[in-house]
Coordinates of N, CA and C in Angstrom, one line a residue:
X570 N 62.9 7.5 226.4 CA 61.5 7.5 226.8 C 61.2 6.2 227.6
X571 N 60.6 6.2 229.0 CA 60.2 5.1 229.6 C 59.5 4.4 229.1
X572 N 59.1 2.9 228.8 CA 58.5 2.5 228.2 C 57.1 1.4 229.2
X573 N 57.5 1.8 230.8 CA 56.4 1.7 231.5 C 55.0 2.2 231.2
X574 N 54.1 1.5 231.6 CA 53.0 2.0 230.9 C 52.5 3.1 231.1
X575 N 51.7 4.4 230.5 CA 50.6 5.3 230.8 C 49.5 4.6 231.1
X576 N 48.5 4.9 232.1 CA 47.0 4.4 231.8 C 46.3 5.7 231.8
X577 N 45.3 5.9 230.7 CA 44.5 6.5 230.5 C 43.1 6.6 230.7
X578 N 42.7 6.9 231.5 CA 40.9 6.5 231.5 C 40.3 7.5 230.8
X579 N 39.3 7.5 230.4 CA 37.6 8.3 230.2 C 36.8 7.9 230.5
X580 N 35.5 8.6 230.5 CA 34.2 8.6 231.2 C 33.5 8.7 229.7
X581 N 32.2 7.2 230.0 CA 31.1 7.3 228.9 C 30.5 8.9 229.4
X582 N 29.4 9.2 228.5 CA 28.5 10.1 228.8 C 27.6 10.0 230.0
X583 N 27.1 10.9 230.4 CA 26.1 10.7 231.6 C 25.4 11.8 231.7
X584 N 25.2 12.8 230.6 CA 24.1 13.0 230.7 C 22.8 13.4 229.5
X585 N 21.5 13.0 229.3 CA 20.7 12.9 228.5 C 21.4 14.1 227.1
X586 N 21.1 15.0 227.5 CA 21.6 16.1 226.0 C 22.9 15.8 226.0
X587 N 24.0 15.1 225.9 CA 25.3 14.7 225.4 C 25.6 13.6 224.6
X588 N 25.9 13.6 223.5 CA 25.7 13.1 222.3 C 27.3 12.4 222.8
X589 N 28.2 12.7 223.2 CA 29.4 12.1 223.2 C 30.3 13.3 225.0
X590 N 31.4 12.5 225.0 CA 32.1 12.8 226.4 C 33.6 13.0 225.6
X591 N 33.8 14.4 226.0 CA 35.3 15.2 224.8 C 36.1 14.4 225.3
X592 N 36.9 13.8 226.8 CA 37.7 13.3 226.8 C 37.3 11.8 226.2
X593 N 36.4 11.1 225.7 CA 36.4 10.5 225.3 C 36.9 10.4 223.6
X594 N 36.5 11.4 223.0 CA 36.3 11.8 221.9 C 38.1 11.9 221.3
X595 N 37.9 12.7 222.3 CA 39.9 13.4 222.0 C 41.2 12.3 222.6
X596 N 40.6 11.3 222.8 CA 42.0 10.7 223.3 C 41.7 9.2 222.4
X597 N 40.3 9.0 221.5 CA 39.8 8.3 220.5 C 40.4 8.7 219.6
X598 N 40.8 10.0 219.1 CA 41.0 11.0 218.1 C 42.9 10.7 218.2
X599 N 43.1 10.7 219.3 CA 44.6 10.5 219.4 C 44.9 9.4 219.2
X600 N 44.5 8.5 219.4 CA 45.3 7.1 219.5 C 45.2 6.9 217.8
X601 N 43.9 7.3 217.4 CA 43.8 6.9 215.9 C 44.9 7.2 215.0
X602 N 45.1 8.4 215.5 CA 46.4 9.1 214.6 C 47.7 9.1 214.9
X603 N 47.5 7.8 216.1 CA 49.3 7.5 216.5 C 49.8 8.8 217.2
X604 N 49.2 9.8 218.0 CA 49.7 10.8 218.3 C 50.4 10.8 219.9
X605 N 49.7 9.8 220.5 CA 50.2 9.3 221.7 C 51.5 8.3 221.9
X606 N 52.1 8.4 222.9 CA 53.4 7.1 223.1 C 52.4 5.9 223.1
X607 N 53.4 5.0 222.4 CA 52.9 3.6 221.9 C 52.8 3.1 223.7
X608 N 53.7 3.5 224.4 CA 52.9 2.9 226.1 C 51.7 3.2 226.7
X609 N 51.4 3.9 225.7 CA 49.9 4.3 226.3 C 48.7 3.1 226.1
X610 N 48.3 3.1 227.9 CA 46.7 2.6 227.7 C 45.9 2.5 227.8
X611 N 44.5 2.4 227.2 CA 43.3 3.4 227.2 C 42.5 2.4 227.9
X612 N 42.1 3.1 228.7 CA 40.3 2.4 229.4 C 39.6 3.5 229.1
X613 N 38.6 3.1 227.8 CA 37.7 4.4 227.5 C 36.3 3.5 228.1
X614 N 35.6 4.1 228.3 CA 33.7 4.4 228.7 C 33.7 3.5 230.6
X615 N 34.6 4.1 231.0 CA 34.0 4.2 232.5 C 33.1 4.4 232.8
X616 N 32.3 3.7 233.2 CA 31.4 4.2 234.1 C 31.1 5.5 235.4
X617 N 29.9 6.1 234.9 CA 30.1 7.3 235.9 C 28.9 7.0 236.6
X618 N 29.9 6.6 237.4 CA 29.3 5.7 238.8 C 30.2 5.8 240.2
X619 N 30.0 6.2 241.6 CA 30.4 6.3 242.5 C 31.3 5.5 242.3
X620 N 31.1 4.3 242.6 CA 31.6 3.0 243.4 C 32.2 1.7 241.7
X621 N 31.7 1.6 240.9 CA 32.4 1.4 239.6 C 33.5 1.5 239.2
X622 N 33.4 3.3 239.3 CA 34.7 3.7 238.4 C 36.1 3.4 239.2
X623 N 36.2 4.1 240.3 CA 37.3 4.0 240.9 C 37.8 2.5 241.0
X624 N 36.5 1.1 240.6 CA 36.8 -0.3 240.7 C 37.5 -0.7 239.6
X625 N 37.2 0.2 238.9 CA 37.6 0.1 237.3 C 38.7 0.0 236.9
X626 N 39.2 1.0 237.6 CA 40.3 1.8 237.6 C 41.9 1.2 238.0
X627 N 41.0 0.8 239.2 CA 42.2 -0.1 240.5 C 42.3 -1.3 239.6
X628 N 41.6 -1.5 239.3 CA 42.2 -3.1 238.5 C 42.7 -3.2 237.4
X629 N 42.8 -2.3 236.6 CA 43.6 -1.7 235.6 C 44.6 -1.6 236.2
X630 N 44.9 -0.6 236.9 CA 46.0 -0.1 238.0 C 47.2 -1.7 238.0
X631 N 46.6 -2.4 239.0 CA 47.0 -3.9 239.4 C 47.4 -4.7 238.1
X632 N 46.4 -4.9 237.2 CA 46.9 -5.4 235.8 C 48.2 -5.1 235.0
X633 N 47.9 -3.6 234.8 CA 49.3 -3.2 234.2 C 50.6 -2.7 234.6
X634 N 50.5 -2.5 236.0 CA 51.0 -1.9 236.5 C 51.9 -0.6 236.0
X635 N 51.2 0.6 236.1 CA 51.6 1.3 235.2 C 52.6 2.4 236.0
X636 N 53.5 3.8 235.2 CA 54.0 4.2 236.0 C 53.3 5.5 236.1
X637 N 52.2 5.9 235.4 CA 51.2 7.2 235.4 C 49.8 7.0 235.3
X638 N 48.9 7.1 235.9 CA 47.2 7.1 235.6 C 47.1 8.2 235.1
X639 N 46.7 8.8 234.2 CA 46.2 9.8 233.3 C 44.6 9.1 233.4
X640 N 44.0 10.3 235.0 CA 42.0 10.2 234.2 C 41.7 11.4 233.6
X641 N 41.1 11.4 232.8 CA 40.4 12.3 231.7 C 38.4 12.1 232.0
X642 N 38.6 13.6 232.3 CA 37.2 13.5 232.3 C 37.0 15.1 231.3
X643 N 35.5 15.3 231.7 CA 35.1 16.4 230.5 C 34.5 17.8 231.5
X644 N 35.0 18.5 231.6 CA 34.3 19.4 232.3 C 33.8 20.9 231.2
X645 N 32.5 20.2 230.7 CA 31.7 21.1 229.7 C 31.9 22.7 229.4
X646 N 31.8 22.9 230.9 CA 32.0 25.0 230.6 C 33.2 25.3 230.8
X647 N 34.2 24.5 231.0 CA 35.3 25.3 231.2 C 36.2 25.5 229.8
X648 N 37.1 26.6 229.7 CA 37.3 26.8 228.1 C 38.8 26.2 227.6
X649 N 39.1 25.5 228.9 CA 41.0 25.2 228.6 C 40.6 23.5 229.7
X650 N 41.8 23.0 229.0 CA 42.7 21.3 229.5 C 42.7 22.1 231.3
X651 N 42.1 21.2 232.3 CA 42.5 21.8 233.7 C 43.4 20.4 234.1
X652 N 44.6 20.9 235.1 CA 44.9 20.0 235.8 C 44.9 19.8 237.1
X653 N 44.1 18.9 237.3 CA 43.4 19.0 238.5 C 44.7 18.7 240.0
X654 N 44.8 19.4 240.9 CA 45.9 19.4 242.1 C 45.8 18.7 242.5
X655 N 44.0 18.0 243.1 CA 44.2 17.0 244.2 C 42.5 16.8 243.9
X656 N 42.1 15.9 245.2 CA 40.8 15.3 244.9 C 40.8 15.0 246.6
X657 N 39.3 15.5 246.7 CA 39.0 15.7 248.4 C 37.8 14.3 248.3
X658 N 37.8 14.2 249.8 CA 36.3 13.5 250.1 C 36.3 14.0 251.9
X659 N 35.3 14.3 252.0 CA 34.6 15.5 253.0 C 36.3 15.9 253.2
X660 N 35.9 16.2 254.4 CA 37.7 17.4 254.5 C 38.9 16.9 254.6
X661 N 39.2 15.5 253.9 CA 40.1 15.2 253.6 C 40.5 15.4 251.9
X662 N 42.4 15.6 251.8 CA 42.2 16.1 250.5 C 43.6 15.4 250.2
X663 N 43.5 14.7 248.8 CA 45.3 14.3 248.7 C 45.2 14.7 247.7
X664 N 46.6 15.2 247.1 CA 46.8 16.0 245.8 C 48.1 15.1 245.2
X665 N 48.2 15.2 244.1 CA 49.0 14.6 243.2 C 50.6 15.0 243.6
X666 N 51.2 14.2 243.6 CA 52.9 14.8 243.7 C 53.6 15.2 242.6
X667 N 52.7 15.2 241.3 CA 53.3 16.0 240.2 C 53.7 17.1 240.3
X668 N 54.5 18.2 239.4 CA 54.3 19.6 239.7 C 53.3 20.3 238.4
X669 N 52.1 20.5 239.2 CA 51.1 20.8 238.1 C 51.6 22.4 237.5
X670 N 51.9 23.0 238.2 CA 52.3 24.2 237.8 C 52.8 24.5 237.2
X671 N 54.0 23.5 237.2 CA 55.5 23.5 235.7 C 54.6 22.9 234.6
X672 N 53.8 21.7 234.6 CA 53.5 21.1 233.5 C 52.6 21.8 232.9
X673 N 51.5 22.6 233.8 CA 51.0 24.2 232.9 C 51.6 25.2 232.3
X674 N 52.7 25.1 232.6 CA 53.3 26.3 232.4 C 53.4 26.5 231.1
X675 N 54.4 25.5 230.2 CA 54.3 25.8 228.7 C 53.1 25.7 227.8
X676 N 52.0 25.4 228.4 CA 51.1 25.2 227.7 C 50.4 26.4 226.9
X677 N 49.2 26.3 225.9 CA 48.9 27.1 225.3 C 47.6 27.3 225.8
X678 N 46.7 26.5 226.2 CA 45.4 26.8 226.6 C 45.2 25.4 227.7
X679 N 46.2 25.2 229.0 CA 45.8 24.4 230.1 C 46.2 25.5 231.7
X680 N 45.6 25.1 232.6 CA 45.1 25.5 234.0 C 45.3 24.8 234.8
X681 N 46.0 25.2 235.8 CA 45.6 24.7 237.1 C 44.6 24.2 238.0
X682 N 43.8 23.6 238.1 CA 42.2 23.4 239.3 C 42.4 23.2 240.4
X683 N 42.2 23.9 241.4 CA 42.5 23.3 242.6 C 40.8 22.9 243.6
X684 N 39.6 22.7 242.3 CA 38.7 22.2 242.4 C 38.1 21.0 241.4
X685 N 38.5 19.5 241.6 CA 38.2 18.6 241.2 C 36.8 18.7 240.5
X686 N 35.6 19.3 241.2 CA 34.4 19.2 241.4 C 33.2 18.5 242.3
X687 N 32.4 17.8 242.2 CA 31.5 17.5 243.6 C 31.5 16.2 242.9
X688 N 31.7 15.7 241.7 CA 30.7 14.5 241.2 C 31.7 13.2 241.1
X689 N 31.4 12.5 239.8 CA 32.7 11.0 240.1 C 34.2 11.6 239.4
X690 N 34.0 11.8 238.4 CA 35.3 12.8 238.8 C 36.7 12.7 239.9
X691 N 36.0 13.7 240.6 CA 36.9 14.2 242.0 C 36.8 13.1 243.0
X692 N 35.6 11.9 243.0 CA 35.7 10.9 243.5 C 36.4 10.0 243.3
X693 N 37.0 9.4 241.5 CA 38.3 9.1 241.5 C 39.0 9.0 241.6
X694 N 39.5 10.2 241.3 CA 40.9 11.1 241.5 C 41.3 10.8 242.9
X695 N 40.3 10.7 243.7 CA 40.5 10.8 245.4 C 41.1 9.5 245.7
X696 N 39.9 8.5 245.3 CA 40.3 7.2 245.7 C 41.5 6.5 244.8
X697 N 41.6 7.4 243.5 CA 43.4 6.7 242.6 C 44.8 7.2 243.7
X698 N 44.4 8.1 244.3 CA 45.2 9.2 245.0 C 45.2 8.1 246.2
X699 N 44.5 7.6 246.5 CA 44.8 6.9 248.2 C 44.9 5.8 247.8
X700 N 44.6 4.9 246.7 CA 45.2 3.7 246.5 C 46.5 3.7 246.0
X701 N 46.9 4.8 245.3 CA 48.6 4.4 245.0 C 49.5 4.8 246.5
X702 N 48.6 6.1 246.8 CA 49.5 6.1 248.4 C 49.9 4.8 249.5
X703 N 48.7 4.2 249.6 CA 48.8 3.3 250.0 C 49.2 1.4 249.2
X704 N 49.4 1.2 248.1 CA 49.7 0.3 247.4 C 50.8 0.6 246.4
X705 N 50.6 1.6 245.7 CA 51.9 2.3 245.0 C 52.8 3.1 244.7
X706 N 53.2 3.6 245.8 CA 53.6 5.0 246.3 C 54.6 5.9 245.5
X707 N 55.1 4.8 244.5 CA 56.1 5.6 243.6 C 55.4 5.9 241.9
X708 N 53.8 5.4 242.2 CA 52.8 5.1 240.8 C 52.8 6.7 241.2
X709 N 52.5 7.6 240.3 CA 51.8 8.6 240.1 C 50.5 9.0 239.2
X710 N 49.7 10.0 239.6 CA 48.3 10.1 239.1 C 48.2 11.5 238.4
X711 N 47.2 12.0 237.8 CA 46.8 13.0 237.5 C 45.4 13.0 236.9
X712 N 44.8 13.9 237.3 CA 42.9 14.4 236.8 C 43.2 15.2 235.8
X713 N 42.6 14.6 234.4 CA 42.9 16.3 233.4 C 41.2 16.6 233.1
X714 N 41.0 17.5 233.3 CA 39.3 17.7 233.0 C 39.3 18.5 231.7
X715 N 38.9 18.0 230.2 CA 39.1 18.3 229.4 C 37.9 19.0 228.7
X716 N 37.7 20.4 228.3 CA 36.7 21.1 228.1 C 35.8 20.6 226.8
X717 N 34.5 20.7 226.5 CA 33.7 20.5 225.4 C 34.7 21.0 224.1
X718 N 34.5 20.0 223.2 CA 35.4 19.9 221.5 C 34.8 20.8 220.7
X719 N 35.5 21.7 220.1 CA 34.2 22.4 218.9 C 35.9 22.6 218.0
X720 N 35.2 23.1 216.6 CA 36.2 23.3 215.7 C 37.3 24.7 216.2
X721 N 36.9 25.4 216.7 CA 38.2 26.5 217.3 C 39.0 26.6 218.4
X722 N 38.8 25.3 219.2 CA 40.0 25.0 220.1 C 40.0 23.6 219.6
X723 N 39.5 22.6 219.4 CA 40.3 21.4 219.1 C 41.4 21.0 219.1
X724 N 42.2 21.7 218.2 CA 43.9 21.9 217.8 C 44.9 22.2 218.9
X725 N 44.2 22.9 219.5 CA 45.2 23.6 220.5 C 44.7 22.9 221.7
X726 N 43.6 22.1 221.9 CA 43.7 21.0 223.0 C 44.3 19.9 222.7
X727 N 44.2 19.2 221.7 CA 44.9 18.3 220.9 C 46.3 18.5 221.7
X728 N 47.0 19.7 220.9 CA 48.2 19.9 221.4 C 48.8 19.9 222.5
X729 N 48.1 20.5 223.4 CA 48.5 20.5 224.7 C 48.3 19.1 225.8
X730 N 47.5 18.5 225.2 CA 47.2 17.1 225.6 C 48.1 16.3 225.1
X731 N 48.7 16.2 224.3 CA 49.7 15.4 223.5 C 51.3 15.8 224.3
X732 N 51.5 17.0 224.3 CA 52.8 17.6 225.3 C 52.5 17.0 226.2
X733 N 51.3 17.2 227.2 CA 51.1 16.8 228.3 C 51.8 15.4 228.6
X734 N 51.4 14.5 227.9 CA 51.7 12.8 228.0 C 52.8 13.1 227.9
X735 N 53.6 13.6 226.5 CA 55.4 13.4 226.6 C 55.6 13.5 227.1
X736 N 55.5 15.0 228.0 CA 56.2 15.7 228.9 C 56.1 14.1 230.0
X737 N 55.7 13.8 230.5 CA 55.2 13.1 231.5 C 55.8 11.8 231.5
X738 N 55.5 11.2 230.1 CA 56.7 10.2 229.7 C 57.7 10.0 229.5
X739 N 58.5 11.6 229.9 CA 59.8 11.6 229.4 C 60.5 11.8 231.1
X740 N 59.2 12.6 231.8 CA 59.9 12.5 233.6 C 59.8 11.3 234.4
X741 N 58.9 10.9 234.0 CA 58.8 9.3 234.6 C 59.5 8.6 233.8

């Protein structure tokens, strides 16, 4: 197993009826229980903020130099782990050089997205995507947009989020 770093981000809450942000919640839930590689590392309560987060992020980036950014955000209505392809800003679009399609593939309840969304999000993802292009070319990234937590998928997001990192730590 590589023992270069993962970085992890999540997003605080941002909006009034949200008591808590799942990728916050679920990758809190993981570390507690030792279920992640010990290289893993967490920047939890980002700011969901245009111009913040992606500041956030970069300097994490630069600090640890890591060999994966894993952002985790929460995408409420959707019912499965999405992995997001790429992240646009107006009609430009750079997508991840992973192969998102194999790393869905064994899973039990994760997706493909080839829609980041409109908000900070897709705005990260864009600007992680053109700062490693441009500063770290061999750093690789990925968006996982992780759906609302309730007791009858928990488990099986759990799961598939947990594969996800191996898997990930054992290609890089």
């Amino acid at each position: 197993m590589n023992s270069s770093p993962i970085l992890i981000t999540s997003f605080q809450t941002w909006r009034a009826h949200q008591l808590e942000n799942s990728s916050q919640v679920l990758i809190a839930q993981l570390q507690q229980k030792r279920s992640l590689p010990a290289n893993v590392v967490w920047l939890p309560n980002l700011q969901v903020n245009f111009d913040l987060a992606p500041t956030q992020v970069i300097t994490q980036i630069w600090q640890h130099r890591p060999k994966l950014i894993l952002c985790c955000g929460m995408a409420e209505k959707r019912p499965h782990l999405s992995l997001e392809r790429g992240g646009q800003q107006g009609d430009q679009r750079l997508e991840t050089c992973l192969d998102v399609d194999s790393l869905a593939q064994a899973s039990v309840c994760t997706q493909v997205s080839e829609n980041a969304g409109s908000f900070v999000c897709n705005h990260l993802y864009y600007h992680v995507l053109a700062y490693l292009k441009s500063q770290c070319p061999s750093t690789q990234a990925l968006f996982v947009h992780i759906p609302a937590l309730n007791p009858h998928n928990q488990a099986v997001i759990e799961f598939d989020f947990v594969r996800l990192v191996q898997q990930l730590n054992t290609l890089l």
